[in-house]
């Protein structure tokens, strides 16, 4: 079944290598695995954040009401009577000023600063925003309706870019790991060139020779990936634990079960990739000889 | 002694052009074979000959004549750059690479420099062809012990090559070459660096194997070795071509025999 992958103990002796994990390859794979998982976790967190933001904003609208003191009650009642509208509420002027304070400081409390009145509401899926807008305009002609989704579009776009960046980085790290494995495999071939020539002369097939190498590389890759994954898990847990302080920054975003499964698959995928690449590299190199 | 080549070689000479009949007992057949390394000049030219199954052949000629190159064609370390080579009755000059291991498993090679794997014990070195051929570990132990005993190294089976004397290494190399009872044994200067006594003993190993049916080809400069084998066929190379196989050597004429195609 997997016998193509694994050489017997007497076959392993042929290369005369110490048993167990050795050489720089496991370290290299561990570093790659660690980086891949951390980057992928960040990418997933960004993706989840973007999803949460997009979802919360999807059906949410605001109405900006100039001359709010006079018009706001009419707008609110117009909204409440409109079809498909729920959760219509006025954003009190005090709230607006509190928000502005973040940007303007105490100047926000200046009564001379005109602060528009705001109302916000949710619109049921499939309801007609144009009809709502007409009713609002009849209550307050200068009022404007803004979909939150519109306001958030640039932010979401940035988040998506970050997400793709993370994905690209993971792919690059995988490519770098593969390249390193190819170099390691070629190095091992050079080291054992003599033994391989002798074996070929006796009628060993390329697959037989490759078996001697791929077991070692598969084990190196598996051990390296697992070690990198463990280190990444430790770092991610530490980060999450200390993230209460950073809660605002991360938006309290957690990785879901599916995300964690995906992250756990990464080291396994890296092991499989490394083994396959090494096998292919060895077979290709062997084919150069007669 | 050996019916295969005691006069039998002459008697079996086949009618020229009788292609079907010719293949029957030829184990090696060269047809207009040339070999060049890279872009250099041809080091082997216009080789036309056949080796009989069960024959014992000496390959001689001055240094640089192309003996090792010819042996490489025999043990499939080189393909001819020109002409056709048949082994075991099958065309191998343009056989796909993947088909070669199967042929190689039927050939035993004694390299001039032994080519023992230095980190493997004598036992594991000798066992290597069996393991490559897919024998189970249970089927490896007994033949390897027997073979090591046969070459007088029963008590050195766990020694690694660097700790063996030159003669001992040579015997391990020979044991490894014959462990699979190859149909064709190719030996390149197998007595190049041992004393006359050892050379004789090694020659006896070859003749014993030859009696069991293995075709043996030995490249050597050692005239005394050739004299030990009055019945052996001779191939003499000079400058990459075969020279008159009967006239070139001072051996008894009935021994200097190889069938050369016109
Ligand atoms: N790998 C190679 N690349 C290029 N030229 C080679 C190679 N091997 C051999 N030659 C050349 O081919 C010619 C024949 O060499 P070969 O080794 O077959 O001779 P030989 O008869 O075995 O000589 P010796 O008795 O010294 O072992 C020589 O001129 C040699 O320089
Ligand atoms: Mg030579």
Coordinates of C-alpha atoms and ligand atoms in Angstrom, one line a residue:
Chain A
X1 CA 0.0 0.0 0.0
X2 CA 2.5 2.6 1.2
X3 CA 5.4 0.3 0.5
X4 CA 6.4 2.5 -2.4
X5 CA 7.0 5.2 0.2
X6 CA 8.9 3.3 2.7
X7 CA 12.1 1.3 2.5
X8 CA 12.8 -1.7 4.7
X9 CA 15.4 -1.4 7.4
X10 CA 18.0 -3.3 5.3
X11 CA 17.3 -1.1 2.4
X12 CA 17.7 1.9 4.6
X13 CA 21.1 0.7 5.7
X14 CA 22.2 1.0 2.0
X15 CA 22.6 4.8 2.3
X16 CA 24.3 4.3 5.6
X17 CA 22.7 7.3 7.3
X18 CA 22.1 7.7 10.9
X19 CA 18.5 6.8 11.9
X20 CA 16.2 9.5 12.9
X21 CA 15.9 13.2 12.1
X22 CA 19.1 15.0 11.1
X23 CA 20.4 17.7 8.9
X24 CA 19.1 21.1 8.1
X25 CA 15.9 20.1 6.3
X26 CA 13.7 19.6 9.3
X27 CA 14.7 23.0 10.7
X28 CA 14.0 24.6 7.4
X29 CA 10.6 22.9 7.1
X30 CA 9.8 23.8 10.7
X31 CA 10.5 27.5 10.0
X32 CA 8.3 27.4 6.8
X33 CA 5.5 25.5 8.6
X34 CA 5.6 28.0 11.5
X35 CA 5.5 31.1 9.2
X36 CA 2.8 29.5 7.0
X37 CA 0.5 28.8 9.9
X38 CA 1.0 32.3 11.5
X39 CA 0.4 34.0 8.2
X40 CA -2.6 31.8 7.4
X41 CA -4.1 32.4 10.8
X42 CA -3.7 36.2 10.3
X43 CA -5.3 35.9 6.9
X44 CA -8.2 33.9 8.3
X45 CA -8.7 36.4 11.1
X46 CA -8.8 39.2 8.6
X47 CA -11.2 37.3 6.4
X48 CA -13.5 36.7 9.4
X49 CA -13.3 40.3 10.4
X50 CA -14.2 41.4 6.9
X51 CA -17.1 38.9 6.9
X52 CA -18.4 40.2 10.2
X53 CA -18.2 43.8 9.2
X54 CA -19.8 43.1 5.8
X55 CA -22.6 41.1 7.4
X56 CA -23.3 43.7 10.1
X57 CA -23.4 46.5 7.5
X58 CA -25.2 44.6 4.8
X59 CA -28.8 45.8 5.7
X60 CA -27.9 48.8 7.7
X61 CA -28.6 52.3 6.5
X62 CA -28.3 55.8 8.0
X63 CA -30.2 58.9 7.2
X64 CA -28.5 62.2 7.6
X65 CA -31.0 64.8 8.6
X66 CA -30.0 68.5 8.2
X67 CA -31.7 70.8 10.7
X68 CA -32.2 67.7 12.8
X69 CA -34.0 69.3 15.8
X70 CA -36.9 70.1 13.6
X71 CA -37.0 67.2 11.1
X72 CA -35.8 64.2 13.0
X73 CA -39.1 63.1 14.6
X74 CA -40.9 63.3 11.2
X75 CA -38.1 61.2 9.6
X76 CA -38.3 58.6 12.3
X77 CA -42.0 58.2 12.0
X78 CA -41.8 58.1 8.2
X79 CA -39.2 55.3 8.6
X80 CA -41.3 53.4 11.1
X81 CA -44.3 53.4 8.7
X82 CA -42.2 52.4 5.7
X83 CA -42.4 48.8 4.5
X84 CA -39.5 46.5 5.3
X85 CA -37.9 48.9 7.8
X86 CA -37.0 47.7 11.3
X87 CA -35.0 49.0 14.2
X88 CA -35.3 52.7 13.1
X89 CA -33.8 54.9 15.8
X90 CA -32.5 58.3 16.2
X91 CA -28.8 58.7 16.9
X92 CA -29.0 61.4 19.7
X93 CA -26.9 64.5 19.2
X94 CA -25.0 63.7 22.4
X95 CA -23.9 60.4 20.9
X96 CA -22.8 62.2 17.7
X97 CA -20.8 64.7 19.7
X98 CA -19.2 61.9 21.7
X99 CA -18.1 60.2 18.6
X100 CA -16.8 63.4 17.1
X101 CA -14.8 64.0 20.3
X102 CA -12.4 61.2 19.2
X103 CA -11.4 63.3 16.3
X104 CA -12.0 66.9 17.4
X105 CA -11.4 66.8 21.1
X106 CA -13.2 69.3 23.3
X107 CA -14.1 71.3 20.2
X108 CA -16.8 68.7 19.6
X109 CA -18.7 70.2 22.5
X110 CA -18.8 73.6 20.9
X111 CA -22.5 74.4 20.4
X112 CA -21.5 76.5 17.3
X113 CA -20.4 73.3 15.6
X114 CA -23.4 72.2 13.5
X115 CA -23.9 68.5 14.2
X116 CA -26.3 66.8 11.8
X117 CA -28.9 64.6 13.2
X118 CA -28.8 61.0 12.2
X119 CA -31.2 58.1 12.1
X120 CA -30.3 54.5 11.4
X121 CA -32.4 51.5 10.4
X122 CA -32.3 48.0 9.0
X123 CA -34.0 47.1 5.8
X124 CA -35.4 43.7 5.3
X125 CA -33.9 41.7 2.4
X126 CA -35.8 42.4 -0.8
X127 CA -37.5 45.6 0.4
X128 CA -37.4 48.6 -1.9
X129 CA -34.9 51.2 -0.6
X130 CA -36.2 53.7 -3.3
X131 CA -39.7 53.6 -1.7
X132 CA -38.2 54.2 1.7
X133 CA -36.2 57.1 0.4
X134 CA -39.3 58.7 -1.2
X135 CA -41.1 58.5 2.2
X136 CA -38.1 60.0 4.0
X137 CA -37.8 62.8 1.5
X138 CA -41.4 63.7 1.9
X139 CA -40.8 64.1 5.6
X140 CA -37.5 66.0 5.2
X141 CA -36.6 66.9 1.6
X142 CA -32.8 67.4 2.3
X143 CA -32.3 64.1 4.1
X144 CA -30.0 61.7 2.5
X145 CA -29.8 57.9 2.9
X146 CA -26.5 56.2 2.9
X147 CA -26.0 52.4 2.9
X148 CA -23.4 51.4 5.5
X149 CA -22.1 48.9 2.9
X150 CA -21.1 51.9 0.7
X151 CA -19.2 53.6 3.5
X152 CA -17.4 50.4 4.4
X153 CA -16.5 49.4 0.8
X154 CA -12.9 50.9 0.9
X155 CA -12.3 49.3 4.3
X156 CA -13.6 45.9 3.1
X157 CA -11.5 46.2 -0.1
X158 CA -8.4 46.7 2.0
X159 CA -9.2 43.8 4.2
X160 CA -9.7 41.6 1.1
X161 CA -6.3 42.7 -0.2
X162 CA -4.8 41.7 3.1
X163 CA -6.5 38.4 2.9
X164 CA -5.1 37.7 -0.6
X165 CA -1.7 38.9 0.5
X166 CA -1.8 36.3 3.3
X167 CA -2.8 33.6 0.8
X168 CA 0.0 34.7 -1.6
X169 CA 2.5 34.6 1.3
X170 CA 1.4 31.1 2.2
X171 CA 1.9 30.0 -1.4
X172 CA 5.3 31.6 -1.6
X173 CA 6.4 30.0 1.6
X174 CA 5.2 26.6 0.3
X175 CA 7.2 27.3 -2.9
X176 CA 10.3 28.2 -1.0
X177 CA 9.9 25.1 1.1
X178 CA 9.6 23.0 -2.0
X179 CA 12.7 24.6 -3.5
X180 CA 14.7 24.0 -0.4
X181 CA 13.6 20.3 -0.4
X182 CA 14.7 20.0 -4.1
X183 CA 18.1 21.3 -3.1
X184 CA 18.3 19.0 -0.1
X185 CA 17.3 16.0 -2.3
X186 CA 19.9 16.9 -5.0
X187 CA 22.5 17.3 -2.2
X188 CA 21.6 13.9 -0.9
X189 CA 21.8 12.4 -4.4
X190 CA 25.3 13.9 -4.9
X191 CA 26.4 12.6 -1.5
X192 CA 25.3 9.1 -2.5
X193 CA 26.2 9.2 -6.2
X194 CA 28.6 6.3 -5.8
X195 CA 26.1 4.1 -4.1
X196 CA 23.4 4.9 -6.6
X197 CA 25.7 4.2 -9.5
X198 CA 26.6 0.8 -8.0
X199 CA 22.9 0.1 -7.4
X200 CA 22.0 1.1 -11.0
X201 CA 24.7 -1.2 -12.3
X202 CA 23.1 -4.1 -10.4
X203 CA 19.8 -3.4 -12.0
X204 CA 18.1 -1.2 -9.3
X205 CA 15.2 0.8 -10.7
X206 CA 14.8 4.5 -10.2
X207 CA 11.9 3.8 -8.0
X208 CA 14.0 1.5 -5.8
X209 CA 16.7 4.2 -5.4
X210 CA 14.1 6.9 -4.8
X211 CA 12.5 4.8 -2.0
X212 CA 15.8 5.1 -0.1
X213 CA 15.6 8.9 -0.1
X214 CA 11.9 9.7 0.2
X215 CA 11.4 8.0 3.5
X216 CA 14.1 10.1 5.1
X217 CA 12.7 13.3 3.5
X218 CA 9.1 12.4 4.4
X219 CA 10.1 11.9 8.1
X220 CA 12.2 15.1 8.1
X221 CA 9.3 17.0 6.6
X222 CA 6.7 15.6 9.0
X223 CA 8.8 16.2 12.1
X224 CA 9.7 19.7 10.9
X225 CA 6.1 20.6 10.0
X226 CA 4.8 19.3 13.3
X227 CA 7.4 21.3 15.3
X228 CA 6.7 24.4 13.3
X229 CA 2.9 23.9 13.9
X230 CA 3.4 23.5 17.6
X231 CA 5.5 26.7 17.8
X232 CA 2.9 28.5 15.7
X233 CA 0.0 27.2 18.0
X234 CA 1.9 28.4 21.1
X235 CA 2.5 31.9 19.6
X236 CA -1.1 32.2 18.4
X237 CA -2.5 31.1 21.8
X238 CA -0.2 33.6 23.5
X239 CA -1.3 36.3 21.2
X240 CA -5.0 35.5 21.7
X241 CA -4.6 35.5 25.5
X242 CA -2.9 38.9 25.5
X243 CA -5.4 40.1 22.8
X244 CA -8.0 41.2 25.4
X245 CA -5.9 44.4 25.6
X246 CA -5.9 44.5 21.8
X247 CA -9.5 43.5 21.6
X248 CA -10.5 46.7 19.9
X249 CA -7.8 46.1 17.3
X250 CA -8.8 42.6 16.4
X251 CA -12.5 43.4 16.8
X252 CA -12.7 40.4 19.1
X253 CA -12.4 38.1 16.1
X254 CA -11.9 34.5 16.9
X255 CA -10.9 31.6 14.6
X256 CA -13.7 29.2 14.1
X257 CA -13.4 25.4 14.2
X258 CA -13.2 25.2 10.4
X259 CA -10.4 27.7 10.4
X260 CA -8.4 25.7 13.0
X261 CA -8.9 22.5 11.0
X262 CA -7.6 24.3 7.9
X263 CA -4.6 25.5 9.9
X264 CA -4.0 21.9 11.1
X265 CA -4.1 20.7 7.5
X266 CA -1.3 23.0 6.5
X267 CA 1.6 21.1 8.1
X268 CA 0.2 17.9 6.7
X269 CA -0.1 19.5 3.2
X270 CA 3.5 20.8 3.6
X271 CA 4.7 17.3 4.4
X272 CA 2.9 15.8 1.5
X273 CA 4.2 18.6 -0.8
X274 CA 7.8 18.1 0.4
X275 CA 7.7 14.4 0.0
X276 CA 6.2 14.6 -3.5
X277 CA 8.6 17.3 -4.6
X278 CA 11.6 15.3 -3.3
X279 CA 10.4 12.2 -5.0
X280 CA 10.0 14.0 -8.2
X281 CA 13.3 15.7 -7.9
X282 CA 15.1 12.5 -7.3
X283 CA 13.4 10.6 -10.1
X284 CA 14.1 13.5 -12.5
X285 CA 17.8 13.6 -11.5
X286 CA 18.1 9.8 -11.8
X287 CA 16.8 9.9 -15.3
X288 CA 19.8 11.9 -16.4
X289 CA 21.9 8.7 -16.1
X290 CA 21.6 5.7 -18.4
Chain B
X1 CA 36.5 -30.3 -20.1
X2 CA 33.9 -27.8 -21.2
X3 CA 31.9 -29.0 -24.1
X4 CA 30.6 -25.5 -24.8
X5 CA 34.0 -24.4 -26.1
X6 CA 36.3 -27.4 -26.5
X7 CA 36.3 -27.3 -30.2
X8 CA 32.6 -26.8 -30.0
X9 CA 33.0 -23.2 -30.9
X10 CA 34.4 -24.1 -34.2
X11 CA 31.9 -26.8 -34.9
X12 CA 29.1 -24.4 -34.1
X13 CA 30.1 -21.8 -36.6
X14 CA 27.0 -21.0 -38.5
X15 CA 26.4 -20.4 -42.1
X16 CA 26.9 -16.7 -42.8
X17 CA 23.7 -14.7 -43.0
X18 CA 21.6 -17.4 -41.2
X19 CA 20.2 -14.9 -38.9
X20 CA 17.6 -17.0 -37.2
X21 CA 20.0 -19.8 -36.3
X22 CA 22.7 -17.4 -35.2
X23 CA 20.8 -15.9 -32.3
X24 CA 20.3 -19.3 -30.6
X25 CA 23.5 -19.5 -28.7
X26 CA 24.9 -16.0 -28.9
X27 CA 24.6 -14.2 -25.6
X28 CA 26.2 -11.0 -27.0
X29 CA 26.1 -9.7 -30.6
X30 CA 27.8 -6.5 -31.8
X31 CA 26.9 -5.3 -35.2
X32 CA 29.0 -2.3 -36.7
X33 CA 29.2 -0.9 -33.2
X34 CA 30.9 2.4 -32.6
X35 CA 31.3 4.4 -29.4
X36 CA 32.3 8.0 -28.8
X37 CA 32.3 9.9 -25.5
X38 CA 30.7 13.3 -26.0
X39 CA 32.0 14.9 -29.2
X40 CA 35.3 13.2 -29.1
X41 CA 36.7 10.8 -31.7
X42 CA 35.3 7.2 -31.7
X43 CA 37.1 5.1 -29.1
X44 CA 35.5 2.0 -30.5
X45 CA 34.9 1.4 -34.2
X46 CA 33.3 -1.2 -36.4
X47 CA 33.0 -3.9 -33.9
X48 CA 31.3 -7.0 -35.3
X49 CA 31.4 -10.1 -33.2
X50 CA 29.3 -12.6 -31.2
X51 CA 30.0 -14.2 -27.9
X52 CA 28.7 -17.7 -27.4
X53 CA 26.5 -18.6 -24.4
X54 CA 28.7 -20.4 -21.8
X55 CA 32.0 -19.2 -23.4
X56 CA 35.0 -17.9 -21.5
X57 CA 36.5 -14.8 -23.1
X58 CA 39.6 -12.8 -22.5
X59 CA 39.7 -9.2 -23.8
X60 CA 43.2 -7.9 -24.2
X61 CA 44.9 -5.0 -25.9
X62 CA 47.2 -2.1 -25.0
X63 CA 46.2 0.6 -22.5
X64 CA 43.7 2.9 -24.1
X65 CA 42.6 0.4 -26.7
X66 CA 39.0 0.6 -25.5
X67 CA 38.7 -2.5 -23.3
X68 CA 36.8 -0.8 -20.5
X69 CA 34.7 1.0 -23.0
X70 CA 33.7 -2.3 -24.6
X71 CA 32.9 -3.8 -21.2
X72 CA 30.7 -0.8 -20.4
X73 CA 28.7 -1.6 -23.5
X74 CA 28.4 -5.1 -22.3
X75 CA 27.2 -4.2 -18.8
X76 CA 25.0 -1.4 -20.0
X77 CA 26.8 1.5 -18.6
X78 CA 27.0 3.0 -22.1
X79 CA 24.9 2.8 -25.2
X80 CA 26.7 2.5 -28.5
X81 CA 26.7 5.7 -30.5
X82 CA 26.6 3.7 -33.7
X83 CA 25.5 0.2 -34.6
X84 CA 23.5 -2.4 -32.8
X85 CA 24.2 -4.4 -29.6
X86 CA 22.2 -7.4 -28.7
X87 CA 22.2 -9.0 -25.3
X88 CA 20.5 -12.2 -24.4
X89 CA 19.1 -12.2 -27.9
X90 CA 17.4 -8.9 -27.5
X91 CA 18.2 -5.5 -29.0
X92 CA 19.3 -3.2 -26.3
X93 CA 21.0 -0.3 -28.2
X94 CA 17.8 1.6 -28.3
X95 CA 15.8 -0.2 -25.6
X96 CA 13.9 2.2 -23.3
X97 CA 15.8 3.2 -20.2
X98 CA 13.2 1.5 -18.0
X99 CA 13.9 -1.9 -19.7
X100 CA 17.6 -1.8 -18.7
X101 CA 17.4 -2.9 -15.0
X102 CA 16.0 -6.2 -16.0
X103 CA 19.0 -6.9 -18.2
X104 CA 21.4 -5.6 -15.7
X105 CA 20.1 -8.1 -13.1
X106 CA 21.4 -10.9 -15.3
X107 CA 24.9 -9.4 -15.5
X108 CA 27.5 -9.6 -12.8
X109 CA 30.2 -6.9 -12.8
X110 CA 33.6 -6.9 -11.2
X111 CA 34.9 -3.4 -11.5
X112 CA 38.6 -2.7 -11.7
X113 CA 38.3 -0.6 -8.6
X114 CA 35.9 -3.0 -6.9
X115 CA 33.3 -0.3 -6.2
X116 CA 32.3 -1.8 -2.8
X117 CA 30.1 0.4 -0.7
X118 CA 32.3 1.4 2.1
X119 CA 29.8 1.9 4.8
X120 CA 28.2 -1.5 4.2
X121 CA 29.6 -4.7 5.7
X122 CA 31.0 -7.4 3.4
X123 CA 27.8 -9.3 4.0
X124 CA 25.6 -6.3 3.0
X125 CA 27.7 -5.6 0.0
X126 CA 27.3 -9.1 -1.2
X127 CA 23.6 -9.2 -0.4
X128 CA 22.9 -6.0 -2.3
X129 CA 22.2 -7.6 -5.7
X130 CA 19.8 -10.1 -4.0
X131 CA 18.0 -7.3 -2.2
X132 CA 17.7 -5.2 -5.4
X133 CA 16.3 -8.2 -7.2
X134 CA 13.6 -8.3 -4.5
X135 CA 14.7 -11.4 -2.5
X136 CA 13.1 -11.5 1.0
X137 CA 15.5 -11.2 3.9
X138 CA 14.9 -14.9 4.7
X139 CA 16.3 -15.8 1.2
X140 CA 19.3 -13.5 1.5
X141 CA 21.1 -14.9 4.6
X142 CA 22.0 -18.4 3.5
X143 CA 23.3 -17.7 -0.1
X144 CA 25.4 -14.8 1.1
X145 CA 27.0 -16.8 3.9
X146 CA 27.6 -19.6 1.4
X147 CA 29.2 -17.2 -1.1
X148 CA 31.4 -15.6 1.5
X149 CA 32.6 -19.0 2.6
X150 CA 33.2 -19.9 -1.0
X151 CA 35.6 -16.9 -1.4
X152 CA 37.2 -17.7 1.9
X153 CA 35.7 -14.7 3.8
X154 CA 33.2 -16.5 6.1
X155 CA 34.8 -14.9 9.2
X156 CA 35.0 -11.4 7.7
X157 CA 31.3 -11.0 6.9
X158 CA 30.8 -8.1 9.2
X159 CA 33.9 -6.2 8.2
X160 CA 33.6 -3.0 6.2
X161 CA 35.6 -2.7 2.9
X162 CA 38.2 -0.2 4.2
X163 CA 39.2 -2.7 6.9
X164 CA 39.8 -5.5 4.3
X165 CA 43.0 -6.1 2.4
X166 CA 43.1 -5.5 -1.3
X167 CA 42.7 -9.2 -2.1
X168 CA 39.9 -9.5 0.4
X169 CA 38.1 -6.6 -1.2
X170 CA 38.5 -8.1 -4.6
X171 CA 37.0 -11.4 -3.4
X172 CA 34.0 -9.5 -1.8
X173 CA 33.6 -7.7 -5.2
X174 CA 33.6 -11.1 -7.0
X175 CA 31.2 -12.6 -4.5
X176 CA 28.9 -9.7 -5.1
X177 CA 29.2 -10.1 -8.8
X178 CA 28.3 -13.8 -8.8
X179 CA 25.8 -14.0 -5.9
X180 CA 22.8 -13.8 -8.3
X181 CA 24.3 -16.5 -10.6
X182 CA 24.5 -14.1 -13.5
X183 CA 24.2 -15.3 -17.0
X184 CA 27.0 -13.0 -18.0
X185 CA 30.0 -12.1 -15.8
X186 CA 32.1 -9.1 -16.8
X187 CA 35.3 -8.5 -15.1
X188 CA 37.6 -5.5 -15.8
X189 CA 41.2 -6.2 -14.8
X190 CA 40.1 -8.4 -11.9
X191 CA 43.6 -9.4 -11.1
X192 CA 45.2 -5.9 -11.6
X193 CA 46.5 -5.5 -8.1
X194 CA 46.9 -8.9 -6.5
X195 CA 49.8 -11.3 -6.5
X196 CA 50.1 -14.2 -8.9
X197 CA 48.7 -16.7 -6.3
X198 CA 45.6 -14.6 -5.7
X199 CA 45.2 -14.1 -9.4
X200 CA 45.1 -17.9 -9.9
X201 CA 42.6 -18.4 -7.2
X202 CA 40.3 -15.7 -8.6
X203 CA 40.6 -17.3 -12.0
X204 CA 39.5 -20.6 -10.5
X205 CA 36.4 -18.8 -9.2
X206 CA 35.6 -17.7 -12.7
X207 CA 36.1 -21.1 -14.2
X208 CA 33.9 -22.7 -11.5
X209 CA 31.2 -20.3 -12.3
X210 CA 31.7 -20.8 -16.0
X211 CA 31.2 -24.5 -15.5
X212 CA 27.9 -23.7 -14.0
X213 CA 26.9 -22.0 -17.3
X214 CA 27.9 -18.4 -16.9
X215 CA 29.4 -16.7 -19.9
X216 CA 32.6 -14.9 -18.6
X217 CA 34.4 -11.9 -20.2
X218 CA 37.6 -10.9 -18.5
X219 CA 39.6 -7.8 -19.6
X220 CA 43.2 -8.2 -18.7
X221 CA 46.8 -7.4 -19.5
X222 CA 47.9 -10.4 -17.6
X223 CA 49.4 -12.9 -20.2
X224 CA 50.1 -15.5 -17.5
X225 CA 46.4 -15.5 -16.6
X226 CA 45.5 -16.1 -20.3
X227 CA 48.1 -19.0 -20.4
X228 CA 46.3 -20.6 -17.5
X229 CA 43.2 -21.0 -19.7
X230 CA 44.3 -22.7 -22.8
X231 CA 40.7 -23.2 -23.9
X232 CA 39.5 -19.6 -23.6
X233 CA 38.5 -17.4 -26.5
X234 CA 40.5 -14.3 -27.2
X235 CA 39.4 -10.8 -28.2
X236 CA 42.2 -8.3 -28.9
X237 CA 41.5 -4.6 -29.3
X238 CA 43.9 -2.1 -30.7
X239 CA 42.9 1.5 -31.2
X240 CA 39.2 0.8 -30.7
X241 CA 38.9 -2.0 -33.3
X242 CA 39.3 -5.8 -33.1
X243 CA 42.5 -7.1 -34.6
X244 CA 42.9 -10.6 -36.0
X245 CA 41.8 -12.7 -33.1
X246 CA 43.7 -15.7 -34.0
X247 CA 47.0 -14.2 -35.3
X248 CA 47.5 -11.4 -32.8
X249 CA 48.2 -13.6 -29.8
X250 CA 50.9 -16.0 -29.2
X251 CA 48.6 -18.5 -27.6
X252 CA 47.9 -21.9 -29.1
X253 CA 45.9 -21.2 -32.2
X254 CA 42.9 -23.4 -31.2
X255 CA 42.3 -21.2 -28.2
X256 CA 42.4 -17.8 -30.0
X257 CA 38.9 -18.0 -31.2
X258 CA 36.1 -15.6 -31.5
X259 CA 33.6 -15.5 -34.2
X260 CA 33.9 -12.4 -36.3
X261 CA 31.2 -11.4 -38.7
X262 CA 32.4 -10.1 -42.0
Ligands
LIG1 N1 34.4 8.7 -19.9 C1 35.2 9.0 -20.9 N2 35.2 10.2 -21.5 C2 36.0 10.4 -22.6 N3 36.9 9.6 -23.0 C3 37.0 8.4 -22.4 C4 36.2 8.0 -21.3 N4 36.5 6.8 -21.0 C5 37.5 6.4 -21.8 N5 37.8 7.4 -22.6 C6 38.8 7.3 -23.7 O1 38.5 6.1 -24.5 C7 39.7 5.4 -24.9 C8 39.6 4.0 -24.4 O2 39.6 4.0 -23.0 P1 39.3 2.7 -22.2 O3 39.2 3.0 -20.8 O4 38.2 1.9 -22.8 O5 40.7 1.9 -22.5 P2 41.3 0.6 -21.9 O6 41.6 -0.3 -23.0 O7 40.3 0.0 -20.8 O8 42.6 1.0 -21.2 P3 43.4 0.5 -19.9 O9 44.0 -0.8 -20.3 O10 44.4 1.5 -19.6 O11 42.3 0.3 -18.9 C9 40.9 6.2 -24.2 O12 41.4 7.0 -25.2 C10 40.2 7.0 -23.2 O13 40.9 8.3 -23.0
LIG2 MG1 40.4 -0.2 -18.7

